[in-house]
XYZ file of C-alpha atoms in Angstrom:
431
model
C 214.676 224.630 -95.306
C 216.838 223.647 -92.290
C 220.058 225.330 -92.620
C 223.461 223.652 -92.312
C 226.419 225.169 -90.362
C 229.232 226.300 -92.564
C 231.853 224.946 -90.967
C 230.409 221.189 -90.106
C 232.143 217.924 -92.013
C 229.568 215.046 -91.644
C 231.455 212.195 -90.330
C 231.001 208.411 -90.383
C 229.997 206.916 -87.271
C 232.703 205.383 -85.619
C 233.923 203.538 -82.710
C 235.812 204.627 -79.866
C 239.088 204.166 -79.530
C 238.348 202.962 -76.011
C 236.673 199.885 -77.601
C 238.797 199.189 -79.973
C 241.660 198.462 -77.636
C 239.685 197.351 -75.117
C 238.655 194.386 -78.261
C 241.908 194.033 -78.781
C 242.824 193.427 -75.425
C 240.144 191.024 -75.181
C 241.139 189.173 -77.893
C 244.706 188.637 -77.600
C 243.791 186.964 -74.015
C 240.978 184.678 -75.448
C 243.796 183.448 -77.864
C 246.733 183.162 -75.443
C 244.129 181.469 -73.412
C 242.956 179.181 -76.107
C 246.317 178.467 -76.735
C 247.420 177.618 -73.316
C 244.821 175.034 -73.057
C 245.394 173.192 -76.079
C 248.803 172.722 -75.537
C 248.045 171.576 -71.569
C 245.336 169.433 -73.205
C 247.911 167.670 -75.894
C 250.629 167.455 -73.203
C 248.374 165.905 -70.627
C 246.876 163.487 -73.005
C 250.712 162.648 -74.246
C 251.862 162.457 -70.659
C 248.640 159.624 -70.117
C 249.459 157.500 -73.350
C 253.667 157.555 -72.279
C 252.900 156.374 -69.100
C 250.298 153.854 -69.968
C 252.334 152.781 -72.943
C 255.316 152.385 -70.451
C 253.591 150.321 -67.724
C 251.748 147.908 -70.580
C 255.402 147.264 -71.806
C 256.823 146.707 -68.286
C 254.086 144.108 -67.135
C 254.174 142.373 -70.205
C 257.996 141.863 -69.878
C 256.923 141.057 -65.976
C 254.575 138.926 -67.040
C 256.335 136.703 -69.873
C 259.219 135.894 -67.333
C 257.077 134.795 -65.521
C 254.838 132.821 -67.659
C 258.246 131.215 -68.743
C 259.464 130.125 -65.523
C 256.429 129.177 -63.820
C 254.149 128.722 -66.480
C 251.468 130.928 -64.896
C 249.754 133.920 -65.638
C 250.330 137.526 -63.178
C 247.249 139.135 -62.672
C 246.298 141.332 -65.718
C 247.983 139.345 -68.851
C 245.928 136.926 -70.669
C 246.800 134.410 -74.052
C 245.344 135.410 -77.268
C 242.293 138.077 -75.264
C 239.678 138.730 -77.815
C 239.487 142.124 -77.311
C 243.593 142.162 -78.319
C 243.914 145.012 -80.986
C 244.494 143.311 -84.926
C 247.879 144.459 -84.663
C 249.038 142.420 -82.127
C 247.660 139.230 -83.225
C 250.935 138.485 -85.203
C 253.560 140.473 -83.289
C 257.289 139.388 -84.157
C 259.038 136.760 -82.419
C 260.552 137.981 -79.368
C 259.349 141.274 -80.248
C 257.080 143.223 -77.678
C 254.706 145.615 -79.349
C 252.447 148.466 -77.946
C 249.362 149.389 -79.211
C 245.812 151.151 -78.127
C 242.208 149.653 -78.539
C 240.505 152.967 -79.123
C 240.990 156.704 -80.247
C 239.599 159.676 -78.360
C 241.071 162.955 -78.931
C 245.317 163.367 -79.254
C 245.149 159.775 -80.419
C 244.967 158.239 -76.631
C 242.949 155.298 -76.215
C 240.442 153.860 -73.678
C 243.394 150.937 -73.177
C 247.122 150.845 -74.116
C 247.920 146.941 -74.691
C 251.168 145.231 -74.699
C 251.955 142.133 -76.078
C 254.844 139.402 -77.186
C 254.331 135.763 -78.805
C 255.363 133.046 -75.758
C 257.528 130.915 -78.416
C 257.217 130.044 -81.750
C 255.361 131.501 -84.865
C 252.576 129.435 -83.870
C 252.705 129.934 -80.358
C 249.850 132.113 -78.298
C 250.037 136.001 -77.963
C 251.027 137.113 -73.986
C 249.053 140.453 -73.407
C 248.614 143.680 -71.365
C 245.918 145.639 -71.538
C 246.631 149.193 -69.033
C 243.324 151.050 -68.391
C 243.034 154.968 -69.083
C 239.776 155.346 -68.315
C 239.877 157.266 -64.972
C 242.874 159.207 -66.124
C 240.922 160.438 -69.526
C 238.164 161.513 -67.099
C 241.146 163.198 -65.033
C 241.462 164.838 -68.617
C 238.222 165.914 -69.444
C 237.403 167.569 -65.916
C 240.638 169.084 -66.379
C 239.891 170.897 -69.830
C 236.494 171.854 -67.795
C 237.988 173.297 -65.649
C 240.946 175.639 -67.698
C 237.515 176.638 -69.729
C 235.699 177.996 -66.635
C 239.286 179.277 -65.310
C 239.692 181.121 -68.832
C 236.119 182.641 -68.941
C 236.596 184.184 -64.857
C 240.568 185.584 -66.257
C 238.479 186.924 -69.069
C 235.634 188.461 -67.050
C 238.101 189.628 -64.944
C 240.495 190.900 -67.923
C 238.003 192.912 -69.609
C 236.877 195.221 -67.193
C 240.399 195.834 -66.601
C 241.092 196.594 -70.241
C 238.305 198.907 -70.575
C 239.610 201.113 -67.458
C 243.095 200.935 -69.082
C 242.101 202.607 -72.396
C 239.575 204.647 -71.235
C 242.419 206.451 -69.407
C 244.298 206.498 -73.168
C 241.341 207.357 -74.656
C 240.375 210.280 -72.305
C 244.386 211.890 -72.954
C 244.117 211.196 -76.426
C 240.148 213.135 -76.669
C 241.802 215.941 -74.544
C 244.127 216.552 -77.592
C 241.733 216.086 -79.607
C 239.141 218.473 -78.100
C 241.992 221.023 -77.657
C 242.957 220.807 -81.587
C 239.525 221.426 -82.460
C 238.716 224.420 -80.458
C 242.131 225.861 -81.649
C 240.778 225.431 -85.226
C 237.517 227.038 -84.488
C 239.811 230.092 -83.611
C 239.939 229.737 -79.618
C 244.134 230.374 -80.142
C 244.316 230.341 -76.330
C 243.385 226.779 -76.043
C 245.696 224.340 -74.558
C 246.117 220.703 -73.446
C 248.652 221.310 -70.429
C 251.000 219.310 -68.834
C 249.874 215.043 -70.002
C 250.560 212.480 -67.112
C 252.355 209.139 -68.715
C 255.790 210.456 -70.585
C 254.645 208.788 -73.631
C 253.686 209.301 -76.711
C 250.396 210.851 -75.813
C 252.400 213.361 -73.841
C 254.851 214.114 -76.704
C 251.322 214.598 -78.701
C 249.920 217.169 -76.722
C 253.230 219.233 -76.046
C 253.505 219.484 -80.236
C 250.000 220.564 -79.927
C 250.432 223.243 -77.198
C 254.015 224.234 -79.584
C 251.986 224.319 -82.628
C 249.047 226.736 -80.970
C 251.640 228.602 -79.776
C 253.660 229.163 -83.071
C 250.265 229.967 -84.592
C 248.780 232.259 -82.103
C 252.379 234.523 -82.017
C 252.181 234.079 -86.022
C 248.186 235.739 -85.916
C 248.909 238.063 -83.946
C 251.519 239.550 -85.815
C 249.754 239.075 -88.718
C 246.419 241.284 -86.906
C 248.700 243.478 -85.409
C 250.187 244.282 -88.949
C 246.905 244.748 -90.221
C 245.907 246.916 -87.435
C 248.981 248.804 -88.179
C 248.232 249.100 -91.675
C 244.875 250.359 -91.798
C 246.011 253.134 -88.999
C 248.701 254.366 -91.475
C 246.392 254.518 -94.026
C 243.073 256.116 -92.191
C 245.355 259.486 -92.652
C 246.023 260.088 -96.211
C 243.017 258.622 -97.039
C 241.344 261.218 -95.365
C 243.264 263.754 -96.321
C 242.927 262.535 -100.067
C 239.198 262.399 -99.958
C 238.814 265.870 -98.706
C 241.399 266.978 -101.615
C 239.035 264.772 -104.071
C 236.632 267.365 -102.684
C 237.922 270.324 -103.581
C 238.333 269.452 -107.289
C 236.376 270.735 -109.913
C 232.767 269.165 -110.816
C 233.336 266.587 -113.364
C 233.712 262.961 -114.930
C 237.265 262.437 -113.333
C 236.234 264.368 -110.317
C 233.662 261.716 -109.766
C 235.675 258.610 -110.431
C 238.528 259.749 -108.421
C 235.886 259.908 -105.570
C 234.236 257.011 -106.199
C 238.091 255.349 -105.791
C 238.805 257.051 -102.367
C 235.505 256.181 -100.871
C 236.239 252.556 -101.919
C 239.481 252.674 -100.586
C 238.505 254.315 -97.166
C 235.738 251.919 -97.134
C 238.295 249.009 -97.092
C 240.352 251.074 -94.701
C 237.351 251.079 -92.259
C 236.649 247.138 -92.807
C 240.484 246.702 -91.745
C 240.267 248.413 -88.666
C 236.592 246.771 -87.616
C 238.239 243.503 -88.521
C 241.632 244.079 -86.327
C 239.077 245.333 -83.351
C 237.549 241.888 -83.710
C 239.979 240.000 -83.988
C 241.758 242.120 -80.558
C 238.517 241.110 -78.679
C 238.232 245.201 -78.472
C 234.992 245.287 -79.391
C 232.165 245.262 -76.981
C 228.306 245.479 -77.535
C 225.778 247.593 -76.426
C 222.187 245.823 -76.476
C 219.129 246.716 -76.046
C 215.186 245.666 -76.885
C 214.255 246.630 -80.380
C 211.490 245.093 -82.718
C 213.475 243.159 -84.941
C 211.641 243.419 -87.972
C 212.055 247.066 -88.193
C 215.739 246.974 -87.519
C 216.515 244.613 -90.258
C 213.949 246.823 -92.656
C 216.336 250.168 -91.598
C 218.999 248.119 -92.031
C 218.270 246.744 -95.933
C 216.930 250.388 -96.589
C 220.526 251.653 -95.836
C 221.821 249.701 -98.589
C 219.931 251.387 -101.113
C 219.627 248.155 -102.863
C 216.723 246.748 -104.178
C 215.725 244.034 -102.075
C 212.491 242.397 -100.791
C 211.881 242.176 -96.984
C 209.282 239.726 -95.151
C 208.623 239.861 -91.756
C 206.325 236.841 -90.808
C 204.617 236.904 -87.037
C 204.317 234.008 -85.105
C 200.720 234.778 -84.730
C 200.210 236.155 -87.654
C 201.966 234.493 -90.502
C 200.644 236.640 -94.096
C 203.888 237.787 -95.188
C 204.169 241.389 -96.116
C 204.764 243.088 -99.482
C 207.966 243.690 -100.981
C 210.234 246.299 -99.114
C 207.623 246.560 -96.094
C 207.732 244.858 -92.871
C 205.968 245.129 -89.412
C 207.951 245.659 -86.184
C 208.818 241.945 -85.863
C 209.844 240.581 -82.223
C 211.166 242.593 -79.503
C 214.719 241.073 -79.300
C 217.702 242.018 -76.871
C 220.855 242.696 -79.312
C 222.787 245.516 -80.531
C 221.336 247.215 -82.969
C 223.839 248.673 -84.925
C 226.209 245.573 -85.101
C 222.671 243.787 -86.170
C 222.425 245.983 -88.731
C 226.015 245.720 -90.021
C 225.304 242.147 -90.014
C 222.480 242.473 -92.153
C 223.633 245.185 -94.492
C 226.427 243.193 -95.196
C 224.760 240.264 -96.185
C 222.556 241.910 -98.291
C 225.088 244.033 -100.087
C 227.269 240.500 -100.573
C 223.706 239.123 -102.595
C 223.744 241.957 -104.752
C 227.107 241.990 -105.664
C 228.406 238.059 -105.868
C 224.667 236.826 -106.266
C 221.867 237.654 -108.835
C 218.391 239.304 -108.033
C 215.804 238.706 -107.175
C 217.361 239.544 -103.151
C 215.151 238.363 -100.533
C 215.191 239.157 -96.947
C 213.105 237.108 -94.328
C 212.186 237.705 -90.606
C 210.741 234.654 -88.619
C 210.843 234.880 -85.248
C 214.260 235.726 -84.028
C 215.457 234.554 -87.390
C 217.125 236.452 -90.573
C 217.284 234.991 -93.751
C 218.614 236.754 -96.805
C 218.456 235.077 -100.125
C 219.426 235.554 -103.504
C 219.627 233.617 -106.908
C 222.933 233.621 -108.230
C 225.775 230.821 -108.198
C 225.264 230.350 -104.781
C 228.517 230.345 -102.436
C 231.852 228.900 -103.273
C 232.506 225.101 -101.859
C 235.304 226.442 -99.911
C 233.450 228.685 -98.193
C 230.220 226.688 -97.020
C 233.371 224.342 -95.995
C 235.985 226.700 -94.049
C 233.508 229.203 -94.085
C 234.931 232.675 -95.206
C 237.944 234.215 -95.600
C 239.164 237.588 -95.812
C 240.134 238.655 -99.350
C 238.833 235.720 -100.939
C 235.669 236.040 -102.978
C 236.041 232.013 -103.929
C 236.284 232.428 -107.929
C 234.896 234.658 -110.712
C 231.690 233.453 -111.002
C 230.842 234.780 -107.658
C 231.923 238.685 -109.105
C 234.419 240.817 -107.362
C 235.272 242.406 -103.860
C 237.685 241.983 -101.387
C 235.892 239.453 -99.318
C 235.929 241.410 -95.665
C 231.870 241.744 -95.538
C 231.357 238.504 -94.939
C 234.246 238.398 -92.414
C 232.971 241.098 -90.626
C 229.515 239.602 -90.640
C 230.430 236.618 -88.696
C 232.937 238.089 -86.621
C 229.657 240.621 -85.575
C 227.499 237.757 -85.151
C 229.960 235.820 -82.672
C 230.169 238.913 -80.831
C 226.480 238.663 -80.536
C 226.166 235.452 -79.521
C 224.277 234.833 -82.888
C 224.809 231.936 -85.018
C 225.390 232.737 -88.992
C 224.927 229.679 -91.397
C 225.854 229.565 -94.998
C 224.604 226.845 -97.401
C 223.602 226.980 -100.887
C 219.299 226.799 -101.857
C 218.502 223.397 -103.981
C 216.957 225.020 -106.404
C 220.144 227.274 -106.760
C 221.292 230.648 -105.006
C 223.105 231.231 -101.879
C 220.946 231.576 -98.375
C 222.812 232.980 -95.169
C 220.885 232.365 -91.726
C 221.469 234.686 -88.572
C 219.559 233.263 -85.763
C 219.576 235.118 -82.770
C 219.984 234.067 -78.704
C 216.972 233.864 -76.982
């Protein structure tokens, strides 16, 4: 079974910010552009038909004058053309009409005609017929042309958008990284002065405040506890040694039982405040693992089952018997802390039977109860939080202390809860 780490939230795959913007970016210039040259396209092609309109309608006022006076023809109008659009056939006496003998896109035709009747209802049709032909063309190479002029601005553009937020990315993932170290306990972490004076800046100076709020808030809160558990190491003492000297019996017993509980918490306080003060320092050295971790269950006086499993010889041993494992470099008795805690938190929040495995430079210790809290394979644990009654009572510091030990170590401790029910911890080791 491949254990989980407690503290991991599986996350959707997502995109980067970087592309996102830089997409956005991207596509807010393809429509600008887009727009751009549809409006230069319909004013163009408006501009063309005006001024082919306008020059039909002047030579076909030209040209009636004088086909009137002289009774000849300029160059360009003709009587009754065959090619004259069926609108213009019957134009209004008098009455000079403009039409087009085609449609291409924005309504411009090939030709813009002009034309006015020469007399009487009867009388032929004068026309003008203005070419557009080479200006459409003008049109068409013009349209080419914004295209390829849009796609270089665009292969140009994007580059340049990437760049820009990748810089906004990169501030935004150093807050970001900063955050997350703070809430994997590193209170010292900070972002630092942000270049910009924007809103990424005032983001990372609330950070910075906030780990700063937070860290003085901790350590007050450590320091407290510290402070506590010193006051207390006194009387305690003093009480257990006057448990002592009572007389054998049923309350003497009980009474003790109560002090060594409560110096027993006292002790977990002060182991957790040197932790937490970074006070603590370990002492390694090469010891067969196996046999440490077998010491270390046999301390508990608990009944629990230990495997230790070779790499070249894998036939597991019987229960509460081990071999001496692999040499490992560690400290022994913060290993053994680790792993007496552990197994004491099976016994007492899980149900037997407890199993403890050695692979490698691996511990596993299993049992078969409810299996860990939700909360806790989540946030992982907490000090005086067991995570509900069905996983029994106890003030929560062993498994606390266990990580806290195992960080110190440079060992990784995973929680996560068996399929088949029953909650597994994992130590693994540093090479």
């Amino acid at each position: 079974m491949r254990p989980v780490r407690p503290f991991h939230r599986l996350r959707p795959a997502r995109v980067s910010l970087r592309w996102k913007i830089a997409a956005l970016a991207a596509a807010t210039a393809f429509l600008v552009v887009a727009a751009v040259g549809v409006l230069v396209h319909v004013w163009t092609a408006q501009d063309i038909r005006s001024r082919a309109e306008a020059q039909a309608f002047n030579t076909v006022y030209s040209a009636m004058a004088t086909y009137r006076r002289t009774g000849t023809l300029i160059d360009g109008a003709e009587l009754d053309p065959a090619e004259l659009p069926a609108t213009l056939r019957r134009p209004a006496d008098g009455v000079r009409h403009v039409a087009h003998d085609g449609h291409v896109e924005g309504n411009v035709g090939p030709s813009a005609w002009a034309a006015q009747r020469t007399g009487g209802p009867d009388s032929p049709v004068l026309a003008v017929r203005v070419n557009m032909s080479s200006e459409l063309h003008e049109l068409q190479q013009l349209d080419v042309s914004m295209a390829l002029a849009s796609m270089v601005a665009l292969a140009a553009a994007a580059p340049l958008a990437v760049y820009g937020a990748g810089l906004l990315a990169r501030r935004l993932r150093r807050v970001s990284e900063t955050a997350g170290r703070i809430s994997a306990g590193d209170l010292d972490a900070r972002t630092g002065p942000t270049e910009g004076g924007d809103e990424v800046a005032d983001i990372a100076a609330t950070v910075d405040l906030m780990a700063d709020s937070l860290s003085r808030r901790l350590r007050t809160e450590r320091q407290f506890t510290a402070d506590v558990a010193h006051e207390l190491r006194t009387p305690v003492g003093g009480l257990l040694a006057a448990a002592d000297l009572l007389p054998r019996g049923e309350t003497e017993d009980l009474l003790r039982a109560r002090v060594r509980d409560l110096r027993g918490l006292v002790e977990d306080l002060l182991e957790i405040s040197r932790l937490d003060a970074g006070a603590e320092r370990p002492v390694r050295d090469r010891v067969p693992l196996g046999a440490v971790v077998s010491e270390a269950v046999a301390r508990t006086g608990l009944d629990t089952e230990v495997t230790v499993t070779a790499a070249a010889d894998p036939t597991p041993q019987g229960p509460r018997a081990a071999r001496a494992g692999e040499t490992v470099e560690t400290d022994p008795r913060r290993l053994e802390r680790i792993v007496g805690n552990l197994v004491v938190n099976a016994h007492r929040h899980g149900d037997t039977p407890v199993r403890v495995t050695v692979e490698s430079r691996t511990v596993v210790v299993r049992d078969h109860g409810p299996g860990f809290p939700r909360d806790l394979l989540l946030d992982g644990p907490r000090r005086f939080h067991t995570g509900g009654t069905g996983r029994g009572s106890g003030h929560g510091l062993g498994l606390t202390i266990a990580l806290g030990q195992a960080r110190l170590l440079g060992a990784e401790l995973r929680f996560e809860n068996a399929p088949e029910g029953g909650a597994v911890a994992t130590l693994r080791l540093p090479a």
